Coordinates of C-alpha atoms in Angstrom, one line a residue:
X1 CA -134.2 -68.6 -143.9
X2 CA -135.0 -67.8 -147.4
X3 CA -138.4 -66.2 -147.7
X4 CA -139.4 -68.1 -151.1
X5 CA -140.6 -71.6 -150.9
X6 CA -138.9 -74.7 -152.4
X7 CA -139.9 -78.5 -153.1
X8 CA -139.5 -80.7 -149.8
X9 CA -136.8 -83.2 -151.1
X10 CA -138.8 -86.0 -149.5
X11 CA -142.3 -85.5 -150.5
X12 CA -142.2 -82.3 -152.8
X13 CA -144.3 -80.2 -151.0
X14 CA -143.7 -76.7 -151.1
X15 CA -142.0 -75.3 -148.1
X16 CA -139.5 -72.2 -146.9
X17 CA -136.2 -73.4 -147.0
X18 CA -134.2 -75.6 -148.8
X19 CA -134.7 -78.6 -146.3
X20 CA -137.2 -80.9 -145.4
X21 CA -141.0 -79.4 -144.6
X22 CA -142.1 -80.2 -140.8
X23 CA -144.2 -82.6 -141.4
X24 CA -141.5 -84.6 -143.0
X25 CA -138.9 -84.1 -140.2
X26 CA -141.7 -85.0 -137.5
X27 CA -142.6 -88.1 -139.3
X28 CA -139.0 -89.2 -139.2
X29 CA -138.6 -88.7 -135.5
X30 CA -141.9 -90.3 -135.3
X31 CA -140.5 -93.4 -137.0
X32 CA -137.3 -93.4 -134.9
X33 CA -139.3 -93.3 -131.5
X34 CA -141.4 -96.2 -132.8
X35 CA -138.9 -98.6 -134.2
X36 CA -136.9 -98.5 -130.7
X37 CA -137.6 -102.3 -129.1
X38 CA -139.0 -101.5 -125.5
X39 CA -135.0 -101.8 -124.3
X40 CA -134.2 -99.0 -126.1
X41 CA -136.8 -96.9 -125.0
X42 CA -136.0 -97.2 -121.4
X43 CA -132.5 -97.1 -122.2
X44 CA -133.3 -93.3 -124.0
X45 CA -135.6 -92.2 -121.4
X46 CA -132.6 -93.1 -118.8
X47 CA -130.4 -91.2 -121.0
X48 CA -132.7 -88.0 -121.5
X49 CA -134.0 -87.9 -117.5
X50 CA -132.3 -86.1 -115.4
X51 CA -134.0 -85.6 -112.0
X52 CA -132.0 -83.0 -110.6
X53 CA -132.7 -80.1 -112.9
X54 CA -135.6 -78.5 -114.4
X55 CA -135.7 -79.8 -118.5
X56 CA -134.6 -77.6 -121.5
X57 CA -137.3 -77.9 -124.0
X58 CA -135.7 -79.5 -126.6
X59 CA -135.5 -82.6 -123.7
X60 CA -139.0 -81.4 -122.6
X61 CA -140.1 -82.7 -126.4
X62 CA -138.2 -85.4 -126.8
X63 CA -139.1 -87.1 -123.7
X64 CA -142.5 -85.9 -123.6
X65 CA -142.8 -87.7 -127.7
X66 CA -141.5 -91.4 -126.1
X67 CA -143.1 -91.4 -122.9
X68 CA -146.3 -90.9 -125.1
X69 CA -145.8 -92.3 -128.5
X70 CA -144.2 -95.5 -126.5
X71 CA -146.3 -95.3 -123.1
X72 CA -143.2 -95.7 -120.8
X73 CA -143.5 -95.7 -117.1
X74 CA -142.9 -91.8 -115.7
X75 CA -142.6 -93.0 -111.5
X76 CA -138.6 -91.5 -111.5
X77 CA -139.6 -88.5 -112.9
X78 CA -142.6 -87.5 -110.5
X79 CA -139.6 -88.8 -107.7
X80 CA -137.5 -86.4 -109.0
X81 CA -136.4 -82.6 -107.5
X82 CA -138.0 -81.2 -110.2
X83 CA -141.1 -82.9 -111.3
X84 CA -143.7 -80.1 -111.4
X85 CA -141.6 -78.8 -114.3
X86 CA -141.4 -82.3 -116.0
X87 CA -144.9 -82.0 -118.3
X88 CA -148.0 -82.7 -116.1
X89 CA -149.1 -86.1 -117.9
X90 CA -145.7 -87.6 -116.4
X91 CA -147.4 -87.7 -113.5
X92 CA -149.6 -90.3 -113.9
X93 CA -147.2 -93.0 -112.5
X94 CA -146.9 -91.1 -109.3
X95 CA -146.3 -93.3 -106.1
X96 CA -148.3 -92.5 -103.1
X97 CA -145.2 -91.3 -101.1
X98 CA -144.0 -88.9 -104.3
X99 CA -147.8 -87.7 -104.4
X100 CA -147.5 -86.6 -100.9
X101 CA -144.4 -84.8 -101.3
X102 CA -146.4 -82.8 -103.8
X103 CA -149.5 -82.4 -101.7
X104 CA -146.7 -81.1 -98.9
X105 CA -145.2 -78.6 -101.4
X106 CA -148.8 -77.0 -102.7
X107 CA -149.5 -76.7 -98.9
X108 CA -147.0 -74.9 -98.4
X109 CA -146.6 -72.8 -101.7
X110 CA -146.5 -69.0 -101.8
X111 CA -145.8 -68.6 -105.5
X112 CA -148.4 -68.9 -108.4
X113 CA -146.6 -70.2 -110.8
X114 CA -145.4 -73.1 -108.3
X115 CA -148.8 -73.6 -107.3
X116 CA -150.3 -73.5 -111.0
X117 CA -147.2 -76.3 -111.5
X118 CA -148.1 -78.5 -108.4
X119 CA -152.1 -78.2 -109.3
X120 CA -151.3 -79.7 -113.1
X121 CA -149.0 -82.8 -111.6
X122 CA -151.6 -83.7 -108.8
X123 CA -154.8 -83.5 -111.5
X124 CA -152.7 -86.3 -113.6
X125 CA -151.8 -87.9 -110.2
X126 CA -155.8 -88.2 -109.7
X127 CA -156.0 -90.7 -107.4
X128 CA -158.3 -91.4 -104.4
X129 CA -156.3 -89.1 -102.0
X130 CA -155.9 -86.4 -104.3
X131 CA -159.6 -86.1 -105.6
X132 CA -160.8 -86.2 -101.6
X133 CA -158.2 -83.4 -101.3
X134 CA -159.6 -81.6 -104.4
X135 CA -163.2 -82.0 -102.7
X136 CA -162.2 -80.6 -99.3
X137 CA -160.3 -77.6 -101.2
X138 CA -163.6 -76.3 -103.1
X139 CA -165.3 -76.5 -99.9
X140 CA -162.8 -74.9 -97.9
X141 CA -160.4 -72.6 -100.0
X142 CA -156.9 -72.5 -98.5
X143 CA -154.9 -69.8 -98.3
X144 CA -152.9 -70.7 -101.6
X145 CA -155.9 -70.6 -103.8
X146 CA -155.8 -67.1 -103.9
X147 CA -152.7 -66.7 -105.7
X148 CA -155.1 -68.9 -108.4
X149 CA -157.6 -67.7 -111.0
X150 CA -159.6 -71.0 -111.1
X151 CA -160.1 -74.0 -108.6
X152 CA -159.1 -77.4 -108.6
X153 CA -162.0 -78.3 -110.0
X154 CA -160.9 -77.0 -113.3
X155 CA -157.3 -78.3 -113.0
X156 CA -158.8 -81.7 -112.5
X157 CA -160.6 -81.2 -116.4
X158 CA -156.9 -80.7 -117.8
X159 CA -156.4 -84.3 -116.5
X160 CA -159.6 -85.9 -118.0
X161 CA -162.1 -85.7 -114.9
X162 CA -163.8 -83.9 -112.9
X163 CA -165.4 -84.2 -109.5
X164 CA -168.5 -86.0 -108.9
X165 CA -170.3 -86.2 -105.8
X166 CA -168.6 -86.4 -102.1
X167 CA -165.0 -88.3 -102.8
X168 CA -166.3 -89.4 -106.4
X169 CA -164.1 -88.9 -109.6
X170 CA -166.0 -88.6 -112.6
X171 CA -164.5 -89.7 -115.8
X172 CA -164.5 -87.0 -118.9
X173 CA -162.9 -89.2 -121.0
X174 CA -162.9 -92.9 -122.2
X175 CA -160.9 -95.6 -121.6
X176 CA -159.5 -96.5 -124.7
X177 CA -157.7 -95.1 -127.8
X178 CA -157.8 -95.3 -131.4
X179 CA -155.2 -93.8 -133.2
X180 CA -155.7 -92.7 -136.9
X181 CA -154.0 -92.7 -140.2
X182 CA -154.7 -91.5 -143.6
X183 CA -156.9 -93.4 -145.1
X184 CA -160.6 -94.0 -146.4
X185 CA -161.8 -97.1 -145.1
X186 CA -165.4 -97.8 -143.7
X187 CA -164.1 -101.6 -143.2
X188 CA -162.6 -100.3 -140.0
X189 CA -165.1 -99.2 -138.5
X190 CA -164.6 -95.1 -138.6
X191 CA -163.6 -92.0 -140.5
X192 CA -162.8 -88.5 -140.1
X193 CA -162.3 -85.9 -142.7
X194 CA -164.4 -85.0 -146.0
X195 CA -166.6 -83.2 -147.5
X196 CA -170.3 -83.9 -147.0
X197 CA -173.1 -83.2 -149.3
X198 CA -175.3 -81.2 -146.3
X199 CA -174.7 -78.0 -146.1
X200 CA -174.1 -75.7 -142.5
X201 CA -177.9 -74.0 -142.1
X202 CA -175.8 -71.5 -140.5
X203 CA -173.3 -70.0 -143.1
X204 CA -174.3 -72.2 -146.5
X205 CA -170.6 -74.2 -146.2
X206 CA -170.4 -77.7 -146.5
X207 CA -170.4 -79.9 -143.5
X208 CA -167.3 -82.0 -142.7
X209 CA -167.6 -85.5 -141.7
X210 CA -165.6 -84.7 -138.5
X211 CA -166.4 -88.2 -136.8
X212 CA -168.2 -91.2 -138.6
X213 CA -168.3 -94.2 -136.2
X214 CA -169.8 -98.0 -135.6
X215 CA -169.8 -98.3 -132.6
X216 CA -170.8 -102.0 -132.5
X217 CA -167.2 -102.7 -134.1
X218 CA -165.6 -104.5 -131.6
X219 CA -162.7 -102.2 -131.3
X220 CA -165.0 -99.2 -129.9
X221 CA -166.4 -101.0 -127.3
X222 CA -164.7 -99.0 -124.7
X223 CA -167.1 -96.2 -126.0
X224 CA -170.6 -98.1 -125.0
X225 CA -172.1 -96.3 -128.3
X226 CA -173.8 -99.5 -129.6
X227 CA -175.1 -97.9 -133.1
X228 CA -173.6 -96.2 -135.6
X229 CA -172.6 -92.6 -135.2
X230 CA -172.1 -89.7 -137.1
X231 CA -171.3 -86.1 -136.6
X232 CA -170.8 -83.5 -138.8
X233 CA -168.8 -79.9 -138.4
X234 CA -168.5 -76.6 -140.4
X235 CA -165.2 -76.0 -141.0
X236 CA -165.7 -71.7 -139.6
X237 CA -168.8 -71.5 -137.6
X238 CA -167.0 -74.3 -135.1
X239 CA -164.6 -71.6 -134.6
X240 CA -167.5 -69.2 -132.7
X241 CA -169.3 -72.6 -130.7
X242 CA -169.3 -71.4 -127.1
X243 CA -170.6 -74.7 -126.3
X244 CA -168.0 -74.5 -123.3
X245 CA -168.7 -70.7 -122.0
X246 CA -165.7 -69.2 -123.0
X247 CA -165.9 -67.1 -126.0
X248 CA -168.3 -64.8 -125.2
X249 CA -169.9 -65.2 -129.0
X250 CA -173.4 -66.5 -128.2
X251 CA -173.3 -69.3 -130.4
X252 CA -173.5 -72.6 -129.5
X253 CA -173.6 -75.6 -132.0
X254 CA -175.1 -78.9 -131.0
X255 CA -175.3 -82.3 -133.0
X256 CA -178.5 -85.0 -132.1
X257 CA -177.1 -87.8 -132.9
X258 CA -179.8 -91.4 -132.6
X259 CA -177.1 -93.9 -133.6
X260 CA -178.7 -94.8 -136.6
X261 CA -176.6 -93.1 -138.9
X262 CA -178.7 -89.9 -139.0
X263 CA -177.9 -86.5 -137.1
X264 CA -179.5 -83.1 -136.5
X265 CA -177.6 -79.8 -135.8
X266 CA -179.0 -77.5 -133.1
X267 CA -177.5 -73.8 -133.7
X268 CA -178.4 -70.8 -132.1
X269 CA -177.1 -67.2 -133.0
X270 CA -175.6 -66.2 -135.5
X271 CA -171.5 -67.2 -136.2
X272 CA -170.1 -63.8 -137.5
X273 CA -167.8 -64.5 -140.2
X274 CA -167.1 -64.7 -143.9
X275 CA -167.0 -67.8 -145.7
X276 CA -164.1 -68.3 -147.9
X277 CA -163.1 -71.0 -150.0
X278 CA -160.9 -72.7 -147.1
X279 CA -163.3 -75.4 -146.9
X280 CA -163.1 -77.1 -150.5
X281 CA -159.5 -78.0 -149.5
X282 CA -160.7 -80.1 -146.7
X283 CA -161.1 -83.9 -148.4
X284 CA -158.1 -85.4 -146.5
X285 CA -160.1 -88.5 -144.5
X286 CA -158.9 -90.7 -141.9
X287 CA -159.5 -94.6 -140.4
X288 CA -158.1 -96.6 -137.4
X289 CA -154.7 -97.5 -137.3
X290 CA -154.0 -101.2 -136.6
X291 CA -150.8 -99.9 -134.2
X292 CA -152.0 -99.7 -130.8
X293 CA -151.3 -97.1 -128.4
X294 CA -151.9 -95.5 -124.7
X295 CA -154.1 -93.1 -123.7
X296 CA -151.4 -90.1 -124.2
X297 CA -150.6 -91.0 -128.1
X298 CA -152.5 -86.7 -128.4
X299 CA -149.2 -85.7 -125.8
X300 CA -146.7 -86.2 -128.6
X301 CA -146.1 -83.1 -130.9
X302 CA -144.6 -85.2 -133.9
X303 CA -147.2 -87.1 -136.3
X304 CA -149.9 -85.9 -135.2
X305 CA -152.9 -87.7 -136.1
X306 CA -157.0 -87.5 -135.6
X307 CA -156.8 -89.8 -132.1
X308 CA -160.5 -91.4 -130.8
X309 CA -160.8 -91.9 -127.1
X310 CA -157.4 -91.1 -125.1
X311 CA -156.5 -88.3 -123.0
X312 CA -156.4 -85.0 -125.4
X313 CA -153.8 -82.2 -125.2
X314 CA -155.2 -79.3 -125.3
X315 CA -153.8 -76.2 -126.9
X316 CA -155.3 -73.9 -124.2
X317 CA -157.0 -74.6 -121.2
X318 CA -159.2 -77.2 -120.9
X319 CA -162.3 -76.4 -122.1
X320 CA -165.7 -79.2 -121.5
X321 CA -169.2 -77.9 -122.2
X322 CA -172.4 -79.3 -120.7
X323 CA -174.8 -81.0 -121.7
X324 CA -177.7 -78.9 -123.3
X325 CA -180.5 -81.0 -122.1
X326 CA -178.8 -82.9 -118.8
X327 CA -176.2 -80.4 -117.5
X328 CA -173.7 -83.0 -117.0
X329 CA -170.3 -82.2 -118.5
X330 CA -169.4 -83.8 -121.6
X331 CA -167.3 -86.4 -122.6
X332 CA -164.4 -86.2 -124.5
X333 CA -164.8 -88.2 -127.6
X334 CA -162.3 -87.0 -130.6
X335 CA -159.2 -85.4 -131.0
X336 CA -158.5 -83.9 -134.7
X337 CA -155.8 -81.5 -135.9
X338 CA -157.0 -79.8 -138.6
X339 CA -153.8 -79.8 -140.6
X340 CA -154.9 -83.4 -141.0
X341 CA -158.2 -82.8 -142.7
X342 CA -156.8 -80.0 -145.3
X343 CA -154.8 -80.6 -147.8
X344 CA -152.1 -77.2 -147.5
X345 CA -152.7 -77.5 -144.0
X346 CA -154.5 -75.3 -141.2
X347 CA -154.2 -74.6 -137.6
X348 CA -155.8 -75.4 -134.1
X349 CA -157.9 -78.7 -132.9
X350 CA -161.4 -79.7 -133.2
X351 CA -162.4 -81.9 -129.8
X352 CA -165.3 -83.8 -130.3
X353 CA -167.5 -84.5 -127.1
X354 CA -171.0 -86.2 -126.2
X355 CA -173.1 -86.9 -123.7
X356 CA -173.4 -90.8 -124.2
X357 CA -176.6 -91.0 -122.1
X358 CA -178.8 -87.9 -123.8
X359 CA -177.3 -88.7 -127.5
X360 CA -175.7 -84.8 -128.0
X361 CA -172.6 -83.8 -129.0
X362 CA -170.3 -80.9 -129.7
X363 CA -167.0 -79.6 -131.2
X364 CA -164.7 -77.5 -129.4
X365 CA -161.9 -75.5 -131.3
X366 CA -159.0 -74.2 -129.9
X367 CA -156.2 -72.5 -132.0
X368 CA -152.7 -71.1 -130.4

């Protein structure tokens, strides 16, 4: 590869080598998964599945893009020899007799890396048997476990929900999606991306509009947020929120929102960082896209796009805080690369999530 950059022939951007940049060649396999009729999707997924053998990545990708992009049905897959190794979302069309072949194999599992595997498909499984069988296994460890850093509990949050009370699964994320594209339209109802005029009162930057909603547009009903609402982010002291408990920073960052357009930012400590000038280059803004999609549009890793509602993918483990004032654990509102917001691009995911009942919310970064 040469080590200079040249002109993307399709959209001129600057890139290393002399082909197409990746945003460009994802965009085109986006446009070839989404012009296939429904036929030709199952006919492709038959083609790429093979049950009998653990996938290569490049299959891995291509099958993990239509199965979310097009929201095929994944049953042969969690049928097959090999469906732990299959990515964990397929999982979500599992039958109840496949879902006990998998119960079976964890039972009996003496490896962590199976068991990690096995965990990941049953938490997309989620189902009633599997959340009572999560519930017995954090009363009563079994002898597996210990090959295991965390419990099922926190598998279950990599699948969008946790447990509740006795044989209760508590949603962690809503039951709709709202796909993006670039664009800055209030008309539809929501926005993400741009600079706002407030300023961070922790480091001086200025505030990004990471979600602007109305939530009495009809098409965010699924969110029950009947007002309009609006959170803001900065851009680097996001990256030290240990809203969720992991970072070890001492910083968390909440947002009040009352759903009337107005918001207050709770931070305590004291983000240590330097501001650069990383920030001004973040004025690309986002509105609903009129193609509709299922809940695991976030799974695909070509044209990726800010997503409201869905299931997110998460770039490490799944990370949820609490809620400051209830305790509860958040819901997951918001899913937004930020190579979409800046303009040369930049890396990791902001995930937006509230507490619908208390009116706070949070964003969660993650990088590779």
């Amino acid at each position: 590869m040469s080590g200079r950059r040249h002109p993307c022939p399709t959209c001129a951007q600057l890139t290393f080598g002399n082909g197409e940049c990746w945003k460009c060649q994802n965009l085109r396999t986006y446009d070839a998964i989404m012009a296939l009729t429904a036929d030709q999707a199952d006919q492709r997924f038959d083609e790429l599945f093979d049950g009998d053998r653990r996938p290569d990545a490049a299959t891995d990708s291509e099958l993990a893009n239509l199965v979310a992009l097009r929201d095929l049905n994944t049953a042969a897959v969690v049928a097959s020899a090999a469906a732990e190794y299959w990515p964990p979302f397929f999982n979500k069309d599992a039958s109840a007799a496949n879902r006990d072949i998998l119960l079976s194999r964890l039972e009996q599992s003496t490896d962590a890396g199976d068991a990690n595997q096995l965990l990941l498909a049953l938490a997309f499984v989620g189902d009633a048997t599997v959340v009572e069988r999560f519930h017995a296994w954090e009363d009563t460890p079994h002898p597996w476990q210990a090959l295991l850093h965390v419990g099922p509990r926190t598998y279950a949050h990599q699948a969008g929900w946790t447990l509740g009370g006795p044989g209760v699964r508590r949603e962690l994320t809503f039951p709709g999606t709202v796909a993006t594209r670039q664009a800055s339209d209030p008309e539809t109802g929501a926005t993400i991306g741009g600079l706002l005029l407030e300023l961070c009162p922790s480091c001086g930057a200025s505030l990004v509009n990471a979600l602007t909603l109305d939530g009495t547009n009809a098409q965010f009903d699924f969110l029950g947020l009947p007002g309009m609402l609006r959170i803001p982010a900065c851009a680097w002291c996001s990256m030290f929120n240990d809203a969720a408990g992991s970072l070890g920073t001492g910083v968390t960052i909440w947002v009040r929102y009352p759903l009337d357009g107005t918001n207050t930012l709770d931070v305590t400590g004291t983000p240590d960082h330097d501001r650069g000038d990383y920030q001004e280059t973040m004025n690309q803004t986002w509105s609903p896209d009129p193609v509709a999609f299922g809940p695991w549009r976030a799974q695909a890793d070509v044209a990726e796009v800010p997503i409201i509602g869905g299931q997110p993918m998460w770039l490490q483990d799944a990370e949820y805080a609490a809620c400051p004032d209830c305790a509860n654990i958040m819901r997951h509102l918001a899913w937004i690369p930020l190579n979409c917001l800046v303009v040369d691009g930049a890396e990791g995911i902001w995930y937006v999530q509230a507490c619908p009942g208390c009116q706070v919310a949070t964003v969660i970064y993650q990088q590779t």
